[in-house]
Amino acid sequence: MSDQVLPSTSPEALLSAVLKSNANTANPRLKQILEIGIRHLHAFALEADITPAELEVGLDFLVAIGQASGPKKHEGILLADILGLATLVQLNDARKAMEAGGTEPALIGPFWRANQPERKNGERISTDDTPGPRLRVTGQVLSLDGTPLAGARVETWQASPKGLYENQDESQPRMNLRGRFVTDEQGNFSFESVRPAGYPVPVDGPCGELLAAQQRHTMRPAHLHFLVVAPGHKVLATQFFDADDPHAYDDVVFGAVGSLLRHFEPDGDGGFTLDVKLRMEPGETRVPKCPIP
Ligand code: BEZ
Ligand code: FE
């Protein structure tokens, strides 16, 4: 008879066996993430008393997230967004910078495009026939100590006054309401646009089903996206939100945080103005992966 002891069937012994199986993971950070992830996953399954049938539903949901994704759509990003995970990770990463006066980050979302058109400061990012109230945006990019950052790349993108990004809307020309600017010697940039409207997140995939199951609304408050790349600084992805939007305090993806809400100021001529400061944290410049071409 073998003198080997049968493994125990207790959850504790199972967890310990799974953690032991991770012991030889070569990459130390991956090893740490797996270890913590395995512990939380086991605790979650026990606390929620997950049944085999429920596990099947959950795994099918993950498969559906993958199947709904492709070169033009990233359902995984949307899942992280509607669960608040993207906002949590960004805010945690920026905690120290925010304590030092850095601009709060906000999620990139699925609509940033590679190769947005390069434009000169002061230019329009909307075509002349884009309907809606005019919006003039001015901004300055600074380091945390207040030094203006010349030569920073400022990418911006926004939805139309109908609440649609150009790639969702056949009536808009390609790359409408998108631009890439470079800051001047004082770190300033500026452009003309139209006032964006709020919009629903895409609900044609499994994330839409999840939102419906939770009986949640699907709206984001009106906003403009910014992604700023300055040498010697961490890349800043953020958004500024229209504080007068009905969903300003109720963003479906939890991105609208207090310091990013702004009143678009009337310019006295039917249009509006928005002035923003973008305070960047010194550090390694890592440009995030662009979700769509
Ligand atoms: C966006 O702001 O573009 C966005 C963010 C999360 C989900 C959908 C859209
Ligand atoms: Fe957006």
Short mmCIF file of C-alpha atoms and ligand atoms in Angstrom, two decimals:
data_model
loop_
_atom_site.label_atom_id
_atom_site.label_comp_id
_atom_site.label_asym_id
_atom_site.label_seq_id
_atom_site.Cartn_x
_atom_site.Cartn_y
_atom_site.Cartn_z
CA MET A 1 0.00 0.00 0.00
CA SER A 2 1.24 3.50 -0.83
CA ASP A 3 2.07 5.70 2.15
CA GLN A 4 1.03 8.82 0.24
CA VAL A 5 -1.61 10.87 2.04
CA LEU A 6 -4.72 11.73 0.07
CA PRO A 7 -5.09 15.51 -0.38
CA SER A 8 -7.57 17.03 2.00
CA THR A 9 -10.85 18.25 0.51
CA SER A 10 -11.15 21.28 2.80
CA PRO A 11 -11.24 24.72 1.10
CA GLU A 12 -8.16 25.73 3.11
CA ALA A 13 -6.14 22.73 1.91
CA LEU A 14 -7.31 23.29 -1.67
CA LEU A 15 -6.28 26.96 -1.52
CA SER A 16 -2.92 26.04 -0.12
CA ALA A 17 -2.38 23.46 -2.93
CA VAL A 18 -3.31 26.03 -5.60
CA LEU A 19 -1.00 28.64 -4.07
CA LYS A 20 1.80 26.04 -3.96
CA SER A 21 1.28 25.39 -7.69
CA ASN A 22 2.16 29.07 -8.27
CA ALA A 23 5.45 28.81 -6.40
CA ASN A 24 7.67 28.50 -9.48
CA THR A 25 6.17 31.38 -11.47
CA ALA A 26 9.33 33.07 -12.72
CA ASN A 27 8.16 36.66 -13.08
CA PRO A 28 7.96 38.00 -9.49
CA ARG A 29 5.20 40.54 -10.20
CA LEU A 30 3.10 37.98 -12.05
CA LYS A 31 3.63 35.57 -9.16
CA GLN A 32 2.43 38.18 -6.67
CA ILE A 33 -0.62 39.14 -8.75
CA LEU A 34 -1.60 35.48 -9.24
CA GLU A 35 -1.18 34.72 -5.55
CA ILE A 36 -3.38 37.61 -4.42
CA GLY A 37 -5.87 36.95 -7.23
CA ILE A 38 -6.20 33.24 -6.35
CA ARG A 39 -6.80 34.06 -2.68
CA HIS A 40 -9.52 36.60 -3.49
CA LEU A 41 -11.13 34.35 -6.12
CA HIS A 42 -11.42 31.46 -3.67
CA ALA A 43 -12.75 33.72 -0.92
CA PHE A 44 -15.28 35.21 -3.37
CA ALA A 45 -16.56 31.78 -4.49
CA LEU A 46 -16.95 30.69 -0.87
CA GLU A 47 -18.59 33.89 0.38
CA ALA A 48 -21.05 34.00 -2.55
CA ASP A 49 -21.55 30.21 -2.31
CA ILE A 50 -21.16 29.94 -6.11
CA THR A 51 -22.85 26.84 -7.53
CA PRO A 52 -21.49 24.85 -10.51
CA ALA A 53 -24.34 26.21 -12.66
CA GLU A 54 -23.46 29.79 -11.68
CA LEU A 55 -19.79 29.17 -12.46
CA GLU A 56 -20.88 28.01 -15.92
CA VAL A 57 -22.88 31.22 -16.46
CA GLY A 58 -19.94 33.35 -15.30
CA LEU A 59 -17.45 31.60 -17.58
CA ASP A 60 -19.84 31.85 -20.55
CA PHE A 61 -20.11 35.57 -19.81
CA LEU A 62 -16.32 35.93 -20.05
CA VAL A 63 -16.33 34.05 -23.37
CA ALA A 64 -19.08 36.41 -24.63
CA ILE A 65 -16.95 39.43 -23.65
CA GLY A 66 -14.12 38.07 -25.80
CA GLN A 67 -16.43 37.20 -28.69
CA ALA A 68 -17.95 40.70 -28.67
CA SER A 69 -14.47 42.23 -29.03
CA GLY A 70 -12.47 42.78 -32.18
CA PRO A 71 -10.23 45.34 -33.86
CA LYS A 72 -12.96 48.00 -33.69
CA LYS A 73 -14.55 47.19 -30.34
CA HIS A 74 -13.11 46.24 -26.94
CA GLU A 75 -15.89 44.87 -24.73
CA GLY A 76 -13.31 44.06 -22.01
CA ILE A 77 -12.59 47.78 -21.52
CA LEU A 78 -16.32 48.43 -21.24
CA LEU A 79 -16.64 45.71 -18.58
CA ALA A 80 -13.81 47.23 -16.50
CA ASP A 81 -15.52 50.61 -16.92
CA ILE A 82 -19.06 49.66 -15.86
CA LEU A 83 -17.71 47.79 -12.82
CA GLY A 84 -15.70 50.84 -11.72
CA LEU A 85 -12.44 48.87 -12.04
CA ALA A 86 -10.85 51.18 -14.62
CA THR A 87 -11.55 54.24 -12.46
CA LEU A 88 -10.30 52.49 -9.30
CA VAL A 89 -7.01 51.44 -10.92
CA GLN A 90 -6.41 54.91 -12.39
CA LEU A 91 -7.22 56.79 -9.18
CA ASN A 92 -5.04 54.42 -7.14
CA ASP A 93 -2.16 54.89 -9.56
CA ALA A 94 -2.50 58.69 -9.36
CA ARG A 95 -3.08 58.95 -5.58
CA LYS A 96 0.29 60.51 -4.71
CA ALA A 97 0.19 62.90 -7.69
CA MET A 98 -3.32 64.03 -6.72
CA GLU A 99 -2.16 64.75 -3.15
CA ALA A 100 0.49 67.00 -4.70
CA GLY A 101 -2.07 68.87 -6.84
CA GLY A 102 -1.96 66.66 -9.95
CA THR A 103 -4.99 66.50 -12.23
CA GLU A 104 -7.34 63.62 -11.47
CA PRO A 105 -7.30 61.00 -14.18
CA ALA A 106 -10.40 59.58 -15.87
CA LEU A 107 -10.76 56.49 -17.98
CA ILE A 108 -9.67 56.40 -21.61
CA GLY A 109 -12.76 54.47 -22.66
CA PRO A 110 -13.14 52.63 -25.97
CA PHE A 111 -13.21 55.60 -28.38
CA TRP A 112 -9.67 57.01 -28.45
CA ARG A 113 -8.28 56.48 -31.96
CA ALA A 114 -4.72 56.04 -33.18
CA ASN A 115 -3.50 58.71 -35.62
CA GLN A 116 -5.91 61.47 -34.65
CA PRO A 117 -5.29 64.47 -36.92
CA GLU A 118 -2.49 66.85 -35.99
CA ARG A 119 -3.85 70.38 -35.70
CA LYS A 120 -2.42 73.82 -34.93
CA ASN A 121 -3.42 75.66 -31.76
CA GLY A 122 -6.61 77.63 -32.27
CA GLU A 123 -7.91 75.35 -35.05
CA ARG A 124 -11.33 73.73 -35.13
CA ILE A 125 -11.67 70.03 -34.41
CA SER A 126 -15.23 70.03 -35.78
CA THR A 127 -16.17 70.55 -39.41
CA ASP A 128 -17.98 73.83 -40.12
CA ASP A 129 -21.29 72.03 -40.66
CA THR A 130 -21.25 70.15 -37.33
CA PRO A 131 -24.43 71.46 -35.68
CA GLY A 132 -24.49 72.64 -32.08
CA PRO A 133 -23.34 75.51 -29.85
CA ARG A 134 -19.71 76.61 -30.30
CA LEU A 135 -17.19 75.71 -27.61
CA ARG A 136 -13.77 77.33 -27.31
CA VAL A 137 -11.29 75.29 -25.26
CA THR A 138 -8.09 76.72 -23.80
CA GLY A 139 -5.67 74.82 -21.64
CA GLN A 140 -2.24 74.68 -20.09
CA VAL A 141 -0.03 71.68 -19.38
CA LEU A 142 2.15 71.97 -16.26
CA SER A 143 4.42 69.80 -14.20
CA LEU A 144 3.45 69.24 -10.56
CA ASP A 145 5.81 72.03 -9.43
CA GLY A 146 4.02 74.51 -11.73
CA THR A 147 6.58 74.52 -14.54
CA PRO A 148 4.76 74.92 -17.90
CA LEU A 149 5.48 71.99 -20.22
CA ALA A 150 6.29 73.12 -23.76
CA GLY A 151 6.10 70.59 -26.59
CA ALA A 152 3.62 68.28 -24.81
CA ARG A 153 1.29 66.26 -27.05
CA VAL A 154 -2.36 66.85 -26.18
CA GLU A 155 -4.87 64.47 -27.75
CA THR A 156 -8.55 65.28 -27.48
CA TRP A 157 -11.72 63.53 -28.62
CA GLN A 158 -15.38 64.07 -27.90
CA ALA A 159 -18.91 63.11 -28.91
CA SER A 160 -21.06 65.43 -31.03
CA PRO A 161 -23.97 67.51 -29.72
CA LYS A 162 -26.06 64.47 -30.73
CA GLY A 163 -23.99 62.30 -28.36
CA LEU A 164 -22.20 60.26 -31.02
CA TYR A 165 -18.50 59.75 -31.72
CA GLU A 166 -17.58 60.14 -35.36
CA ASN A 167 -16.89 56.40 -35.73
CA GLN A 168 -20.47 55.64 -34.60
CA ASP A 169 -22.15 58.19 -36.86
CA GLU A 170 -22.26 58.05 -40.64
CA SER A 171 -23.28 61.72 -40.86
CA GLN A 172 -19.91 62.87 -39.48
CA PRO A 173 -16.70 62.93 -41.52
CA ARG A 174 -13.86 60.62 -40.47
CA MET A 175 -11.91 61.95 -37.44
CA ASN A 176 -14.40 64.75 -36.78
CA LEU A 177 -14.19 66.09 -33.20
CA ARG A 178 -10.72 64.67 -32.71
CA GLY A 179 -7.35 66.34 -32.68
CA ARG A 180 -3.74 66.23 -31.62
CA PHE A 181 -2.09 69.49 -30.48
CA VAL A 182 1.38 70.48 -29.27
CA THR A 183 1.76 72.96 -26.42
CA ASP A 184 3.59 76.24 -26.99
CA GLU A 185 6.46 77.69 -24.91
CA GLN A 186 4.06 78.48 -22.04
CA GLY A 187 2.52 75.00 -22.14
CA ASN A 188 -0.66 76.40 -23.69
CA PHE A 189 -2.97 74.84 -26.27
CA SER A 190 -6.36 75.85 -27.64
CA PHE A 191 -9.00 74.73 -30.09
CA GLU A 192 -12.52 75.43 -31.31
CA SER A 193 -15.24 72.84 -31.17
CA VAL A 194 -18.93 72.34 -30.46
CA ARG A 195 -20.47 71.59 -27.10
CA PRO A 196 -20.63 67.79 -26.61
CA ALA A 197 -23.71 65.97 -25.36
CA GLY A 198 -23.95 63.01 -22.99
CA TYR A 199 -24.48 59.59 -24.53
CA PRO A 200 -25.20 55.97 -23.65
CA VAL A 201 -22.32 53.49 -23.54
CA PRO A 202 -22.59 50.76 -26.22
CA VAL A 203 -25.19 48.22 -25.04
CA ASP A 204 -25.22 45.81 -28.00
CA GLY A 205 -23.01 43.25 -26.21
CA PRO A 206 -22.82 41.32 -22.94
CA CYS A 207 -22.11 44.51 -20.96
CA GLY A 208 -25.48 45.82 -22.16
CA GLU A 209 -27.11 42.63 -20.86
CA LEU A 210 -25.38 43.07 -17.52
CA LEU A 211 -26.51 46.70 -17.20
CA ALA A 212 -30.08 45.62 -18.04
CA ALA A 213 -29.94 42.81 -15.44
CA GLN A 214 -28.81 45.39 -12.87
CA GLN A 215 -31.60 47.76 -14.00
CA ARG A 216 -29.05 50.55 -14.42
CA HIS A 217 -29.21 53.52 -16.76
CA THR A 218 -26.56 53.59 -19.49
CA MET A 219 -25.64 57.30 -19.69
CA ARG A 220 -22.36 59.17 -19.45
CA PRO A 221 -22.45 62.93 -18.75
CA ALA A 222 -21.17 65.16 -21.60
CA HIS A 223 -17.38 65.38 -21.56
CA LEU A 224 -14.18 66.02 -23.50
CA HIS A 225 -11.32 63.52 -23.35
CA PHE A 226 -7.66 64.50 -23.01
CA LEU A 227 -4.58 62.33 -23.22
CA VAL A 228 -1.36 64.22 -22.57
CA VAL A 229 2.12 62.94 -23.35
CA ALA A 230 5.06 64.99 -22.05
CA PRO A 231 8.62 63.67 -21.88
CA GLY A 232 9.75 62.83 -18.32
CA HIS A 233 6.12 62.64 -17.12
CA LYS A 234 3.56 59.90 -16.68
CA VAL A 235 0.92 59.98 -19.41
CA LEU A 236 -2.25 61.71 -18.16
CA ALA A 237 -5.60 60.45 -19.45
CA THR A 238 -8.52 62.46 -18.18
CA GLN A 239 -11.87 64.00 -19.06
CA PHE A 240 -13.65 67.24 -18.17
CA PHE A 241 -17.38 66.92 -17.59
CA ASP A 242 -20.28 69.29 -18.11
CA ALA A 243 -21.42 70.00 -14.54
CA ASP A 244 -24.86 71.00 -15.89
CA ASP A 245 -25.49 67.60 -17.48
CA PRO A 246 -28.32 65.64 -15.79
CA HIS A 247 -25.91 62.70 -15.28
CA ALA A 248 -22.97 64.76 -14.00
CA TYR A 249 -23.24 63.05 -10.61
CA ASP A 250 -24.36 59.69 -11.94
CA ASP A 251 -21.91 58.50 -14.61
CA VAL A 252 -22.57 54.87 -15.63
CA VAL A 253 -18.81 54.23 -15.69
CA PHE A 254 -18.00 56.19 -12.48
CA GLY A 255 -15.49 58.43 -14.28
CA ALA A 256 -16.99 61.83 -13.43
CA VAL A 257 -15.21 62.77 -10.21
CA GLY A 258 -15.63 66.06 -8.39
CA SER A 259 -12.60 68.03 -9.54
CA LEU A 260 -13.28 67.20 -13.20
CA LEU A 261 -16.79 68.73 -13.30
CA ARG A 262 -16.84 72.15 -15.00
CA HIS A 263 -19.47 74.71 -15.92
CA PHE A 264 -19.02 75.55 -19.59
CA GLU A 265 -19.05 79.36 -19.43
CA PRO A 266 -21.32 81.32 -21.84
CA ASP A 267 -19.20 83.58 -24.10
CA GLY A 268 -21.99 86.17 -24.48
CA ASP A 269 -22.42 85.31 -28.15
CA GLY A 270 -24.34 82.02 -27.98
CA GLY A 271 -21.22 79.90 -27.50
CA PHE A 272 -19.31 78.57 -24.50
CA THR A 273 -15.76 78.46 -23.20
CA LEU A 274 -13.85 75.91 -21.16
CA ASP A 275 -10.42 76.50 -19.63
CA VAL A 276 -8.47 73.58 -18.18
CA LYS A 277 -5.18 73.02 -16.39
CA LEU A 278 -3.49 69.66 -16.82
CA ARG A 279 -0.97 69.01 -14.04
CA MET A 280 1.32 66.09 -14.82
CA GLU A 281 3.29 63.82 -12.50
CA PRO A 282 6.99 63.38 -13.29
CA GLY A 283 7.77 59.75 -14.11
CA GLU A 284 8.14 57.21 -16.85
CA THR A 285 6.24 58.01 -20.07
CA ARG A 286 4.23 54.93 -21.06
CA VAL A 287 1.65 55.57 -23.76
CA PRO A 288 -1.35 53.26 -23.25
CA LYS A 289 -2.54 50.87 -25.93
CA CYS A 290 -5.02 52.53 -28.26
CA PRO A 291 -8.36 50.67 -28.21
CA ILE A 292 -9.31 51.26 -31.87
CA PRO A 293 -7.37 52.06 -35.05
C1 BEZ B 1 -16.03 57.22 -23.24
O1 BEZ B 1 -15.94 58.14 -22.48
O2 BEZ B 1 -15.75 57.43 -24.40
C2 BEZ B 1 -16.52 55.91 -22.74
C3 BEZ B 1 -16.03 55.44 -21.55
C4 BEZ B 1 -16.48 54.22 -21.09
C5 BEZ B 1 -17.40 53.49 -21.81
C6 BEZ B 1 -17.90 53.99 -22.99
C7 BEZ B 1 -17.45 55.22 -23.47
FE FE B 2 -16.27 59.61 -24.10
#
